[in-house]
Coordinates of C-alpha atoms in Angstrom, one line a residue:
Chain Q
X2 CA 108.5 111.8 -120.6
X3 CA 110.2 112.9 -117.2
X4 CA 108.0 115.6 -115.9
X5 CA 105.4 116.8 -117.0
X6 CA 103.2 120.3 -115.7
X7 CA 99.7 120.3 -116.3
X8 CA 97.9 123.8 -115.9
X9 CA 100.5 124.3 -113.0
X10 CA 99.6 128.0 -110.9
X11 CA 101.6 128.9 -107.8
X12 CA 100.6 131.2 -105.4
X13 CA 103.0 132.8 -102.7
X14 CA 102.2 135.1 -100.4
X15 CA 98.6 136.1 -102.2
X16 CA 100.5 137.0 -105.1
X17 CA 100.3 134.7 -108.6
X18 CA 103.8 133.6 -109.3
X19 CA 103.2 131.1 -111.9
X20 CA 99.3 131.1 -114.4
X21 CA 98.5 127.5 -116.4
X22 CA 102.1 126.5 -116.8
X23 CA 101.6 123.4 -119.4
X24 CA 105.0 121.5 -120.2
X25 CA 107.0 118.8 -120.9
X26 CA 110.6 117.6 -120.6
X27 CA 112.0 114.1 -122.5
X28 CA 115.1 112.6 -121.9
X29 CA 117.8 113.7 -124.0
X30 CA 116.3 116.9 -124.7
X31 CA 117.7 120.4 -123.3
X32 CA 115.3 123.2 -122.7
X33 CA 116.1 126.9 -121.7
X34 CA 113.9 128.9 -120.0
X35 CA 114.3 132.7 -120.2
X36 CA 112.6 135.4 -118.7
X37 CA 113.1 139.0 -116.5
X38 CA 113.8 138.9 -113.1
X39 CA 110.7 138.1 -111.3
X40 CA 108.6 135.9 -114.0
X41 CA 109.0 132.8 -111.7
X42 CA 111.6 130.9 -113.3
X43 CA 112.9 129.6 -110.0
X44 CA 109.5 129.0 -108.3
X45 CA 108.7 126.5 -111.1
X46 CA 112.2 124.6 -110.7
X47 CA 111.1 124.8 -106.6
X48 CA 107.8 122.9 -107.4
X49 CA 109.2 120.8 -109.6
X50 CA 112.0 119.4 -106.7
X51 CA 109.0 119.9 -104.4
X52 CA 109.7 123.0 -102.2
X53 CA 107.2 125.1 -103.3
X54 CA 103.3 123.4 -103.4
X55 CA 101.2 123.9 -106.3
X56 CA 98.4 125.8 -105.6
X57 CA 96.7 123.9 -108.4
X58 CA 97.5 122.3 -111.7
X59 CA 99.8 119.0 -111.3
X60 CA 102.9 117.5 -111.8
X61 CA 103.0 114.4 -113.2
X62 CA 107.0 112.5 -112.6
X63 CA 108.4 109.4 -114.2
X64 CA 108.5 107.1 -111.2
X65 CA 111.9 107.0 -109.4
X66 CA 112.8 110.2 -111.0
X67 CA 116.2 111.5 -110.3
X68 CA 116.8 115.0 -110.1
X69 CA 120.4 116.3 -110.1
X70 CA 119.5 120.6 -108.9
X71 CA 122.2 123.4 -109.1
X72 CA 120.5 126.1 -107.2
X73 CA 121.1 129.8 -108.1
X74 CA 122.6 131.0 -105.3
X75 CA 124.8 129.0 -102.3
X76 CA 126.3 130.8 -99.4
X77 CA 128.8 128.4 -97.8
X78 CA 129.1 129.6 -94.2
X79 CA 132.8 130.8 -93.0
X80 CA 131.9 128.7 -90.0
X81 CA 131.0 125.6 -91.8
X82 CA 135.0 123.7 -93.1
X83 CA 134.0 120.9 -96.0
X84 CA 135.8 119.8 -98.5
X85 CA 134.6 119.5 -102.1
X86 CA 134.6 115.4 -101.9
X87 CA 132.8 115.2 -98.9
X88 CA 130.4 117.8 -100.2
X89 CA 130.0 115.2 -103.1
X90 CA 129.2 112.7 -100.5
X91 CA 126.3 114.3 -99.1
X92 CA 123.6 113.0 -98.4
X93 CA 125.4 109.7 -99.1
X94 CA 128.6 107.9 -100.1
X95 CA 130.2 107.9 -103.5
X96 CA 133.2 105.6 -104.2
X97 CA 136.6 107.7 -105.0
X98 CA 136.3 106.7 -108.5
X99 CA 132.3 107.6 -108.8
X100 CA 133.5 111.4 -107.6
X101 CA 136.2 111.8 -109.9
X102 CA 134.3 110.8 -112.7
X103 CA 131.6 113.2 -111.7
X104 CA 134.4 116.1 -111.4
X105 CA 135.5 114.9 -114.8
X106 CA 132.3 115.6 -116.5
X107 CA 131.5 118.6 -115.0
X108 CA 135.3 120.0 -115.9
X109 CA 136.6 120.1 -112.6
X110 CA 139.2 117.3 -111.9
X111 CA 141.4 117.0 -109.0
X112 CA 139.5 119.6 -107.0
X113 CA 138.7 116.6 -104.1
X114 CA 140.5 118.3 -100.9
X115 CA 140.0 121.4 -101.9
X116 CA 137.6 123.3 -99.1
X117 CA 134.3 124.5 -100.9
X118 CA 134.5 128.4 -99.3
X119 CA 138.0 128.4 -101.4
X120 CA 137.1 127.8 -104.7
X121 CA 136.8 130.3 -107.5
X122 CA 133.1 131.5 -108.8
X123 CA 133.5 129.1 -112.1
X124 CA 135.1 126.4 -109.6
X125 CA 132.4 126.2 -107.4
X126 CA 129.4 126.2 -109.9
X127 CA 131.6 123.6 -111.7
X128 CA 131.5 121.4 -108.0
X129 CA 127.9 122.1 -107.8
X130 CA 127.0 120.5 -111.2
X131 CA 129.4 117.2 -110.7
X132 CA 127.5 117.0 -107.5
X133 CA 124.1 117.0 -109.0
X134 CA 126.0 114.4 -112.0
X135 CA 126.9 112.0 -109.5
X136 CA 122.9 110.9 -108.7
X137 CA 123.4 109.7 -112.3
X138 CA 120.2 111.8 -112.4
X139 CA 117.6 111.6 -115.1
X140 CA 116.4 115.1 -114.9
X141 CA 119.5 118.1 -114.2
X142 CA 118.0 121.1 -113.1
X143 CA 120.2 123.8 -113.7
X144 CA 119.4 127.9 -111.9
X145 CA 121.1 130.1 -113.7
X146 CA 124.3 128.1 -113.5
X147 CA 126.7 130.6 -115.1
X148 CA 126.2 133.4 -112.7
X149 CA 129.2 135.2 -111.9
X150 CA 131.2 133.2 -115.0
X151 CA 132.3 135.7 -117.7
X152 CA 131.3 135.5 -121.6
X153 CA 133.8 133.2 -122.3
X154 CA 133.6 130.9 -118.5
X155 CA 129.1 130.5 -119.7
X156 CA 130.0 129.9 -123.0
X157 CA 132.5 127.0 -122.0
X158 CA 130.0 125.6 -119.3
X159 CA 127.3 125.6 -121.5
X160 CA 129.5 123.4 -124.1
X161 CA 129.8 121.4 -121.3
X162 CA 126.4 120.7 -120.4
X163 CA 125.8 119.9 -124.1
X164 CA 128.8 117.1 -123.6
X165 CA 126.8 116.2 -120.2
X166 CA 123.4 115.1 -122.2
X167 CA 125.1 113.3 -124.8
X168 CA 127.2 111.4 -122.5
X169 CA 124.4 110.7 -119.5
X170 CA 121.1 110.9 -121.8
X171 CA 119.4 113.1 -119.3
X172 CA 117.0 115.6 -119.2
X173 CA 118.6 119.2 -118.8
X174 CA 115.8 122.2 -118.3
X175 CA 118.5 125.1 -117.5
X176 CA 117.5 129.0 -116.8
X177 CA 119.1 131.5 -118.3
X178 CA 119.3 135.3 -118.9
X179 CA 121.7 134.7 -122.0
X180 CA 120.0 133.4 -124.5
X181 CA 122.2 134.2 -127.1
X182 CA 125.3 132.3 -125.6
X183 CA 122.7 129.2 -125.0
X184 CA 121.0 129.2 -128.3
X185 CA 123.4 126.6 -129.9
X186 CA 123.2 124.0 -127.3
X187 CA 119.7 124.2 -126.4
X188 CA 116.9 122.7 -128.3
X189 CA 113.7 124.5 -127.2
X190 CA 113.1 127.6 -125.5
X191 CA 110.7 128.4 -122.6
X192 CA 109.8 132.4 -122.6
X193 CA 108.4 132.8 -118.9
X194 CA 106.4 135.8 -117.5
X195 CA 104.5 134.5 -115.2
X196 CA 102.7 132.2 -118.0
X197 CA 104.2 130.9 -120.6
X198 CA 104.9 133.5 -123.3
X199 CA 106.2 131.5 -125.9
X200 CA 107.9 128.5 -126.7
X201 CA 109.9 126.4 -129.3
X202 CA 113.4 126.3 -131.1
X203 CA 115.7 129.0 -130.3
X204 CA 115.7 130.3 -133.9
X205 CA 111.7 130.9 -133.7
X206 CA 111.4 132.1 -130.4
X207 CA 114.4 134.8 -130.5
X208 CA 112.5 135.7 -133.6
X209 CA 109.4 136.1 -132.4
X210 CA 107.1 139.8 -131.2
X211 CA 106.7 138.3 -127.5
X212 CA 110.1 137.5 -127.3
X213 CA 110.9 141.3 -128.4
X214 CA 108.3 142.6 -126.3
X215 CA 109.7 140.8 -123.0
X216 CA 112.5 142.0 -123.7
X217 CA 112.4 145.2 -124.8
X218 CA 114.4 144.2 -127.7
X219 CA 115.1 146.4 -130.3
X220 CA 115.0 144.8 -133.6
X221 CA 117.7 147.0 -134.6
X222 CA 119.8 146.8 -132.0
X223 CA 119.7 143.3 -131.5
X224 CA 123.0 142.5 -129.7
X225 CA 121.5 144.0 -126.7
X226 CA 120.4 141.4 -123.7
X227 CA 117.5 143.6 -122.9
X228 CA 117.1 147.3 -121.5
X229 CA 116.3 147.5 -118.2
X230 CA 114.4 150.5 -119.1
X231 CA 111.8 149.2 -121.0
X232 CA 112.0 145.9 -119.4
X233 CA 110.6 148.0 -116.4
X234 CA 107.9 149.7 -118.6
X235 CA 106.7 146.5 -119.6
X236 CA 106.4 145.1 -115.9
X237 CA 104.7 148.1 -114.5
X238 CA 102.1 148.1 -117.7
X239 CA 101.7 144.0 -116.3
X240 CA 101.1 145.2 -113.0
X241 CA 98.7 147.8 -114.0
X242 CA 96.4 145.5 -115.6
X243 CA 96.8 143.1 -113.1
X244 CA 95.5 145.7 -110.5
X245 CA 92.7 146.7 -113.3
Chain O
X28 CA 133.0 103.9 -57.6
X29 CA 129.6 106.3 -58.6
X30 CA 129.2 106.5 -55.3
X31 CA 132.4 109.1 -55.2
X32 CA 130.2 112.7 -56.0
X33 CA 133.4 113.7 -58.2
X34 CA 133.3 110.7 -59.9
X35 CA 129.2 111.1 -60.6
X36 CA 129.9 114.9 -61.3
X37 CA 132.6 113.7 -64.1
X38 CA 130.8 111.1 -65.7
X39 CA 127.4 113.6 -66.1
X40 CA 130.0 116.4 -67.5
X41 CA 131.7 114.6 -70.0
X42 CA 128.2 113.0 -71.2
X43 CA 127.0 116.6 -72.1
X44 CA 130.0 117.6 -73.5
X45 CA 129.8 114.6 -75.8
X46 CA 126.1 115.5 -76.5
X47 CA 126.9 119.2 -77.0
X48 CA 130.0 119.0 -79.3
X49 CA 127.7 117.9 -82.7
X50 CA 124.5 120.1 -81.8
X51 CA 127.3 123.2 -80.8
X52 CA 128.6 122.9 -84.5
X53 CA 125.1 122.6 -86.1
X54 CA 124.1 125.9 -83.7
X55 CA 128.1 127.6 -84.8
X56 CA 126.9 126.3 -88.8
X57 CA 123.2 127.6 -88.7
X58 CA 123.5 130.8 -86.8
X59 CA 121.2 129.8 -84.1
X60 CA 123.6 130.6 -81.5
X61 CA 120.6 133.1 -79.9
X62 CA 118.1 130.1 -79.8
X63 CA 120.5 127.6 -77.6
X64 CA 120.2 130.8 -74.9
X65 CA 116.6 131.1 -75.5
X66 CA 115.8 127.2 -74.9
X67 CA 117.7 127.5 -72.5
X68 CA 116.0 130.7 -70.4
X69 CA 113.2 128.8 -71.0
X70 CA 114.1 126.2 -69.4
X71 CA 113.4 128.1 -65.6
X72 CA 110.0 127.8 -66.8
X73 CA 109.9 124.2 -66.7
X74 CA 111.6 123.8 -63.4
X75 CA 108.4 126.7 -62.1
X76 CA 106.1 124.2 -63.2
X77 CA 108.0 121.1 -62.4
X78 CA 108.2 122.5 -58.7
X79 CA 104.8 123.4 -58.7
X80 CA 103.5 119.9 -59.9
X81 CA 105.9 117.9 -58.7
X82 CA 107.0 116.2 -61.0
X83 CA 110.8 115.3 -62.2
X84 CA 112.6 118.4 -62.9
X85 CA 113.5 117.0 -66.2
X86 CA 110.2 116.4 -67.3
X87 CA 109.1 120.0 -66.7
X88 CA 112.4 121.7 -68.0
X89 CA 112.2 118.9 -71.6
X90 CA 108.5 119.6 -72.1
X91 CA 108.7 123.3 -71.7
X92 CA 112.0 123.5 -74.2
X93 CA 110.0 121.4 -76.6
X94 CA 107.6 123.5 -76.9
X95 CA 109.2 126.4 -77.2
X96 CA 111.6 124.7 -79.8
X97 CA 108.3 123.2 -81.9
X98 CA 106.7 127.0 -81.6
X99 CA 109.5 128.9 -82.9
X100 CA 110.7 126.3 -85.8
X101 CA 106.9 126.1 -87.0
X102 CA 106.2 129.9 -86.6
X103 CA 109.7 131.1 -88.2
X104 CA 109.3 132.6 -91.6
X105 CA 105.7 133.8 -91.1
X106 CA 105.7 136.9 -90.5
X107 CA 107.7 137.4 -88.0
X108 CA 111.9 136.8 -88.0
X109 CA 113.6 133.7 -86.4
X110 CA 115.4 136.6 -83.5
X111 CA 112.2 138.5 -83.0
X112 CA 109.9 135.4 -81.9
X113 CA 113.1 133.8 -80.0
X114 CA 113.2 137.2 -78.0
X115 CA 109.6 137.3 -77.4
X116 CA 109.1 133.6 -76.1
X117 CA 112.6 133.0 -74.2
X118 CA 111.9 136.5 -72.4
X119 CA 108.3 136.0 -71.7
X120 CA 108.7 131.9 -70.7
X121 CA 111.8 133.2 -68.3
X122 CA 109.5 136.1 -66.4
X123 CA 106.8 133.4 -66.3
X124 CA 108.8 131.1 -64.6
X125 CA 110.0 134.0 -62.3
X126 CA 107.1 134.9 -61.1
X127 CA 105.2 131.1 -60.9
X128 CA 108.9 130.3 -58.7
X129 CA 107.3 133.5 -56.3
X130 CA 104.2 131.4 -55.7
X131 CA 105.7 128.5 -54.5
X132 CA 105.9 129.8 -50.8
X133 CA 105.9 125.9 -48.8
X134 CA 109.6 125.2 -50.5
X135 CA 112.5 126.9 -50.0
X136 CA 113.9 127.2 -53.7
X137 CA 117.5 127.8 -55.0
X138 CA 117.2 129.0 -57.6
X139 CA 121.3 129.8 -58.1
X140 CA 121.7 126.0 -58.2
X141 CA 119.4 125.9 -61.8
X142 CA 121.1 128.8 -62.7
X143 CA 124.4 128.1 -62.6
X144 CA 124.1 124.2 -62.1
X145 CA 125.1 121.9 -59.4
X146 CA 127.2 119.4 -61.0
X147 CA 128.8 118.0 -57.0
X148 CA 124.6 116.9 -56.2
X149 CA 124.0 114.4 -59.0
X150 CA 122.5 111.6 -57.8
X151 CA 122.3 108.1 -59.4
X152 CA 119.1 109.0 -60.7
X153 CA 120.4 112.0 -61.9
X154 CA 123.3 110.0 -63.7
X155 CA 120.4 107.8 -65.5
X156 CA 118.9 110.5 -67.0
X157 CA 121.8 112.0 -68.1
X158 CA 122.9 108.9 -69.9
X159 CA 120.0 108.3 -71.7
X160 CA 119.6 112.1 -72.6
X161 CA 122.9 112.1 -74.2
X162 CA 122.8 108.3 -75.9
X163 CA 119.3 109.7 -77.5
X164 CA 121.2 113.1 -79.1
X165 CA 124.5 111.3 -80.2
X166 CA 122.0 108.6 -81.3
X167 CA 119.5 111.1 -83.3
X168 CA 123.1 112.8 -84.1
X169 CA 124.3 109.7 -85.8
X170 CA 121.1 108.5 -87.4
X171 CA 120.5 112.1 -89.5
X172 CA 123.8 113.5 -89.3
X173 CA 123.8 113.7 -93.4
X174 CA 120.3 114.9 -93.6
X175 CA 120.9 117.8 -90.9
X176 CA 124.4 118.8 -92.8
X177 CA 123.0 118.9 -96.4
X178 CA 119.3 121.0 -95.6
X179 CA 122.0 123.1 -93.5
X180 CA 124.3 123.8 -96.5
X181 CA 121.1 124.3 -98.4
X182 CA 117.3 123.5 -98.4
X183 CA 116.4 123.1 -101.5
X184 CA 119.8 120.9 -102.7
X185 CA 118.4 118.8 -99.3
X186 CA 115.0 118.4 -101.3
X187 CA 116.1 117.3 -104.5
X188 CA 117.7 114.8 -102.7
X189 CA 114.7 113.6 -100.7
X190 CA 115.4 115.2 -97.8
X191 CA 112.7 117.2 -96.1
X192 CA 114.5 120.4 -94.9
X193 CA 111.6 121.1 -92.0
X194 CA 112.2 117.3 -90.4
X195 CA 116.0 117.9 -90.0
X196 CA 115.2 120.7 -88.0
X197 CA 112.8 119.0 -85.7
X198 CA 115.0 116.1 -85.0
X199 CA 117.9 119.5 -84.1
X200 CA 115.8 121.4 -82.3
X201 CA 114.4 117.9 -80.1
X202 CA 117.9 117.3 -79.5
X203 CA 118.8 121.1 -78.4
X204 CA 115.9 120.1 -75.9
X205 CA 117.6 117.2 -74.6
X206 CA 120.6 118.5 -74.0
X207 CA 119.6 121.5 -72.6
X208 CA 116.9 119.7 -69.8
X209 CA 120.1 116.8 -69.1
X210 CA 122.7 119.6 -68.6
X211 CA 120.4 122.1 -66.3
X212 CA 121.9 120.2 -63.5
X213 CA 125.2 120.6 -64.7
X214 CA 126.3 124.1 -65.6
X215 CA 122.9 125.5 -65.2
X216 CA 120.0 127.2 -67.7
X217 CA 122.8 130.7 -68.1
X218 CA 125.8 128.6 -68.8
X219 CA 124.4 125.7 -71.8
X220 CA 124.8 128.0 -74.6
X221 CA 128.8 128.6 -74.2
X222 CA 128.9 124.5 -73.4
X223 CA 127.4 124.4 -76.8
X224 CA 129.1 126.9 -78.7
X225 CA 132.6 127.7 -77.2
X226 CA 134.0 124.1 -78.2
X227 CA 132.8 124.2 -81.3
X228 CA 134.3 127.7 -82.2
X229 CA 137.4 126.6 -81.0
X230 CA 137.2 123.5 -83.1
X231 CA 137.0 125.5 -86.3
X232 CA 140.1 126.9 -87.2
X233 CA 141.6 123.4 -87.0
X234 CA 139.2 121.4 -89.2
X235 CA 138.6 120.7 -93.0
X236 CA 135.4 118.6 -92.8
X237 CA 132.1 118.9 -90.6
X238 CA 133.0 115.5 -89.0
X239 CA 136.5 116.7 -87.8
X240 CA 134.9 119.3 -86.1
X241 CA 132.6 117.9 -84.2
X242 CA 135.2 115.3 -83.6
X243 CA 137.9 118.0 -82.1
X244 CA 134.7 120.2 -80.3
X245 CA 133.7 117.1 -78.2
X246 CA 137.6 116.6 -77.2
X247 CA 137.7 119.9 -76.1
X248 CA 134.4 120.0 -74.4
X249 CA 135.5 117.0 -72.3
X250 CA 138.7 118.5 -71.9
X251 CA 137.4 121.7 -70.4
X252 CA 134.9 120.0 -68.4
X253 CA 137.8 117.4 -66.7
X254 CA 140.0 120.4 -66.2
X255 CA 137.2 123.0 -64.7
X256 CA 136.6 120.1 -62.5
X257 CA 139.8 119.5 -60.9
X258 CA 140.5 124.0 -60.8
X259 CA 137.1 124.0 -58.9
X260 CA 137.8 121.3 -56.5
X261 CA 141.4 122.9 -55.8
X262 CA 140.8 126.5 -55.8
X263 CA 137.1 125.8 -54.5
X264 CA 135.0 128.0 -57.1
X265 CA 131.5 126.9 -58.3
X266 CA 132.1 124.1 -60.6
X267 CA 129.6 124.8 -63.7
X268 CA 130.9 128.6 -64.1
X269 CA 134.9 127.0 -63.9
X270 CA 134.1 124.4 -66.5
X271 CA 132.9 127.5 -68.8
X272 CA 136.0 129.5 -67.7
X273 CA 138.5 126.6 -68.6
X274 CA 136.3 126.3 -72.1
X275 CA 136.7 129.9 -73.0
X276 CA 140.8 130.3 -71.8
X277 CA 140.7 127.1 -74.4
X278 CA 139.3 129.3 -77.0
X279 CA 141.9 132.2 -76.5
X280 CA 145.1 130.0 -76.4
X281 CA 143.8 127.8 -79.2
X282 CA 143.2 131.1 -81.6
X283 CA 146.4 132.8 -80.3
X284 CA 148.5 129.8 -81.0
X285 CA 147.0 129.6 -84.3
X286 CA 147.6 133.2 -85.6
X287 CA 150.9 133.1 -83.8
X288 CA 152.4 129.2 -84.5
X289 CA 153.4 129.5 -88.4
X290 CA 153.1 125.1 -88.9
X291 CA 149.3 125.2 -87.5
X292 CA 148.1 127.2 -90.4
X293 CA 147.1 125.6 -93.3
X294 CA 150.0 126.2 -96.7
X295 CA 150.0 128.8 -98.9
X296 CA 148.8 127.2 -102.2
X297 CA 150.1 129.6 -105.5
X298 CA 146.7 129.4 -107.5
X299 CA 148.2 130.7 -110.5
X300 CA 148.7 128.9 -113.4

């Protein structure tokens, strides 16, 4: 076991982001965790690195955990000139070799002196995960890792965090809006909404009612990601409840 | 040979410029240019009380920033935003000051010399000071240099790493206090935040890692402050506004000759393929 949530709640702000959260990760294992915008996936990865306290519920971590994070979202300021290698070096020193192994594995050799404001969308979150490799980390959080990579660019990335595990042995919990593109590499699935919705292999839980519900699948139409229509529905029926 | 008053007044420059060449990147990286200018109006605040109690204008001037620093770090993201609490405390610390200065009717005060500095009366004592303020902030500087680069770049990538985002900043924003109650007597409480930030702005079109530019802003603060130097001793200006002058006509040149000189600007790289 690497981490482990027991009855986790998170409250920000006086509103419930997270309710009872129970879960595990193991070594070697990847889990996906889906969910609509605002269902606290990112609030559990912040109070699993720490950033966000619990409000109750613990976390229990395998002593000298090492957690290798791709956040969702970097801004590199215009004012701010670094390089991708001594990005890699923060917040401490990496032989040459170390780093270009680290590129290697995360599919993005020989990008060393290239400045970080520079590189391409798929470049960067490339950069981002051979950064969070090079901790040798147990535990590789990834949030939503494949934004702004097309159909083909996810797809790719994902195959390469598939190659990751195998090689390294970690831990990868990753979030994702596209289940359907993770589904082959991933071996159980979170469905997040606040609590945990359901849970399990990707073949039971894209089959399963709450999975259609959150989603506002159709089961006719099932090649749609979700429609934001009902998607909204459902949220505002949540929030009514809530308020009742 | 400090017994020369140019030769105290270059030392005490060239010290600040040091001290102000990383913490002017780190206020150029994390937008903070507004809170250099606030610690720094508060700082007439500290030499009020430091007149009225008579203690070591230093004292009053670093205990006053600190606070102010401490009160807006810890109070930032509540409620109110980082510009809206920096406006409220610089402004209100500065009028207090104004008005405790009126009180103190015994002294004559000139107040243009913490204004605008007055580099030509440091005294030894002064010097001592100076020194040790600016071997603490390249100390602090050197000691969490990493730490204060990776929670700037990003908070939470600082925390997965065992970095606590919230200390960085304290060990900045002590530092920003430093500097700004050592170089009062130099350039003055109006003139700090463009010793800060003009070198460092300078620095950036010329550097491809964080170090480089700190490394080029501290040669071109200690350029600018050697230079204003010797133009205010010749043409006999005040000495803390020319030092500025000098910095900003550095600025100017240095972005001219880099949109005009072809060789300065980094190659064009064909990305295709």
């Amino acid at each position: 076991m690497l981490v482990e949530c027991e009855n986790l709640s998170v409250i920000l702000r006086r509103r419930k982001i997270l309710k009872n959260i129970s879960l595990s990760v193991n070594s070697g294992e990847i889990v996906t965790i889906i969910g609509p915008n605002g269902s606290g996936k990112s609030t559990l990865f912040k109070s699993i690195i720490g950033a966000v306290p619990c409000t109750s519920g613990v976390i229990k971590k395998k002593s000298g955990l090492r957690i290798g994070y791709v956040p969702q979202k970097l801004h590199i300021d215009e004012a701010l000139p670094i390089t991708v290698k001594r990005f890699m070096n923060l917040p401490s020193g990496h032989s040459h070799l170390a780093i270009k192994e680290a590129l290697e594995n995360a599919g993005a050799s020989g990008l060393e002196t290239e400045q970080l404001m520079e590189l391409s969308g798929g470049q960067f979150q490339r950069v981002l995960l051979a950064r969070a490799l090079l901790g040798r980390p147990d535990l590789l959080l990834l949030d939503e890792a494949t934004q702004g990579l097309d159909h083909r660019g996810s797809a790719e990335f994902y195959r390469q965090i598939s190659r990751v595990r195998d090689k390294l042995g970690c831990g990868i919990v990753m979030i994702s809006h596209e289940l359907h593109v993770v589904m082959r590499q991933t071996d159980r699935v979170i469905c997040l909404n606040g609590n945990i919705c359901c849970q399990g292999k990707p073949e039971t839980v894209s089959g399963s009612p709450e999975y259609y519900a959150l989603f506002g699948l159709d089961r006719d139409n099932e090649s749609a990601i979700y429609l934001h229509r009902n998607h909204n529905q459902i949220q505002r029926a949540q929030e009514m409840t809530h308020a009742g | 040979m400090l017994d020369d008053f140019l030769v105290r007044a270059t030392v005490a420059s060239v010290g600040v410029a040091l001290a102000a060449a990383p913490l002017g990147c780190f206020i150029v990286w994390r937008r903070m240019a507004y809170f250099g200018d606030a610690t720094a109006h508060a700082a007439v605040l500290g030499v009020a009380l430091s007149l009225t109690l008579s203690t070591p204008i230093f004292a009053g001037v670093l205990v006053v920033c600190l606070f102010m620093a401490i009160t807006v770090s810890s109070l930032s993201g509540r409620g109110f935003t980082m510009d809206t609490l920096l406006g409220v405390m610089s402004h209100t610390s500065l009028a207090i000051g104004l008005v405790a200065v009126s009180f103190l009717s015994g002294i004559r005060i000139d107040l243009m010399s913490y204004l605008f500095g007055d580099i030509l009366a440091v005294g030894k004592t002064d010097l001592l000071v100076i020194a040790l303020g600016v071997m603490t902030v390249l100390a602090l500087m050197a000691w969490r240099w990493s730490g204060i680069l990776l929670s700037t770049l990003n908070p939470d990538l600082a925390l997965a790493s065992g970095i606590d985002p919230k200390r960085e900043q304290l060990v900045l924003t002590v530092s920003l206090a430093i500097v700004v109650a050592v170089a009062i007597k130099v350039v003055g409480v109006l003139l700090i935040a463009a010793m800060l930030i003009v070198p460092a702005a300078t620095a950036r079109p010329f550097s491809k890692t964080p170090e480089m530019m700190a490394f080029i802003a501290a040669i071109l603060g200690v350029s600018a402050c050697l230079s204003g130097l010797r133009a205010s001793y010749v043409f006999d200006t005040p000495t803390g506004p020319t030092i500025v002058c000098v910095s900003a006509l550095l600025f100017i040149l240095v972005n001219l000759a880099h949109k005009l000189i072809p060789f300065l600007r980094p190659p064009l790289v064909d990305k295709g393929a």
